[in-house]
Amino acid sequence: QVQLVESGGGLVQTGDSLRLSCAASGRTFSMAWFRQAPGKEREFLAGIGWNGAMTYYSNSVKGRFTISRDNDRNTVYLQMKSLKPEDTAVYYCAQKTKVGQWSDQTQYGAWGQGTQVTVSS
């Protein structure tokens, strides 16, 4: 099973940008980013197909977040801009191993440990 390690989180201010990385131990196929805020359920943010040609976004981040990947580096990125305090959460990357809905967490077979993003007002 592929191992996933997120990095790039931290403390930023409202309006700042941040890029998260998800390094995989091997080749990956469809990948996605989720986040979980305190007291809330984990939510889907963005997904990307194996070659980067197809991307999918939740309405909550469309236009502010961009998912991309570098298959030579086995790494997936999440570029976040215009960050808001409500973006504060632990951010996770995951490998999609089934063909169901991108937002359905049961479709994912591997998860990283998460990276904390805190946006101060």
XYZ file of C-alpha atoms in Angstrom:
121
model
C 0.000 0.000 0.000
C 1.295 3.417 -0.907
C 2.350 5.680 1.938
C 1.325 9.354 1.791
C 2.991 12.207 3.663
C 1.572 15.724 3.669
C 3.626 18.830 4.327
C 3.451 22.578 3.947
C 0.905 23.427 6.598
C 1.377 26.210 9.096
C 0.057 29.402 10.604
C -0.851 32.133 8.116
C -2.936 35.287 8.096
C -6.234 35.994 6.338
C -5.638 36.578 2.658
C -2.355 34.674 2.528
C -1.515 31.806 0.218
C -0.103 28.397 1.062
C 0.913 25.324 -0.912
C 0.492 21.877 0.533
C 2.387 18.863 -0.772
C 1.563 15.181 -0.600
C 4.506 12.888 -1.267
C 3.731 9.283 -2.142
C 6.024 6.312 -1.650
C 5.188 5.070 -5.113
C 3.102 5.619 -8.171
C -0.395 6.856 -7.524
C -3.492 7.185 -9.619
C -6.439 9.405 -8.765
C -5.723 11.555 -5.757
C -7.645 14.021 -3.630
C -7.398 16.507 -0.798
C -9.775 16.570 2.165
C -9.849 18.632 5.318
C -11.331 18.316 8.768
C -12.032 21.338 10.920
C -12.504 21.046 14.685
C -15.911 19.595 15.509
C -16.762 18.993 11.860
C -16.747 16.026 9.521
C -13.962 15.549 7.034
C -14.879 17.142 3.723
C -13.738 16.676 0.145
C -11.920 19.635 -1.396
C -10.352 18.666 -4.693
C -9.489 15.650 -6.806
C -7.192 14.976 -9.743
C -6.956 12.148 -12.235
C -3.828 10.091 -12.790
C -2.354 12.324 -15.482
C -3.634 15.631 -14.180
C -5.968 16.208 -17.107
C -9.136 16.051 -15.007
C -9.684 17.996 -11.807
C -12.679 18.302 -9.503
C -13.452 20.824 -6.787
C -15.982 21.334 -4.068
C -17.977 24.522 -4.315
C -16.454 25.717 -1.050
C -12.964 26.066 -2.557
C -13.525 26.354 -6.312
C -11.654 29.371 -7.622
C -9.396 29.666 -4.545
C -7.705 26.255 -4.403
C -5.876 24.473 -7.205
C -4.871 20.833 -7.222
C -1.979 19.660 -9.364
C 0.499 16.824 -9.528
C 4.028 15.944 -10.590
C 4.156 12.253 -11.382
C 7.942 12.319 -11.793
C 8.106 13.258 -8.106
C 5.072 11.167 -7.028
C 3.728 14.355 -5.455
C 0.338 16.043 -5.440
C -0.092 19.685 -4.500
C -2.847 21.909 -3.213
C -2.279 25.589 -3.874
C -4.495 27.675 -1.627
C -5.022 31.418 -1.970
C -7.120 34.080 -0.271
C -7.177 31.974 2.866
C -9.866 32.620 5.452
C -10.162 31.685 9.129
C -12.787 29.104 8.156
C -10.100 27.284 6.148
C -8.459 26.339 9.430
C -8.356 22.547 9.526
C -6.193 19.479 9.253
C -5.638 18.791 5.558
C -5.317 15.237 4.266
C -4.402 13.745 0.948
C -5.792 10.409 -0.137
C -5.497 7.946 -2.992
C -8.755 7.077 -4.704
C -8.905 3.354 -5.297
C -12.542 2.904 -6.344
C -14.665 4.477 -9.043
C -17.430 6.047 -6.969
C -18.060 9.649 -6.016
C -14.989 11.770 -5.320
C -16.586 13.062 -2.125
C -17.240 9.537 -0.788
C -14.447 8.733 1.652
C -15.035 4.998 1.310
C -13.630 5.258 -2.242
C -10.143 5.951 -0.887
C -7.643 3.270 0.050
C -4.760 5.265 1.479
C -4.596 8.406 3.608
C -1.828 10.601 4.873
C -1.476 11.662 8.497
C -2.570 15.222 7.789
C -1.013 18.652 8.049
C -2.427 21.490 10.135
C -3.378 24.773 8.494
C -4.340 27.638 10.778
C -5.546 30.946 9.369
C -5.587 33.835 11.803
C -7.947 36.772 11.416
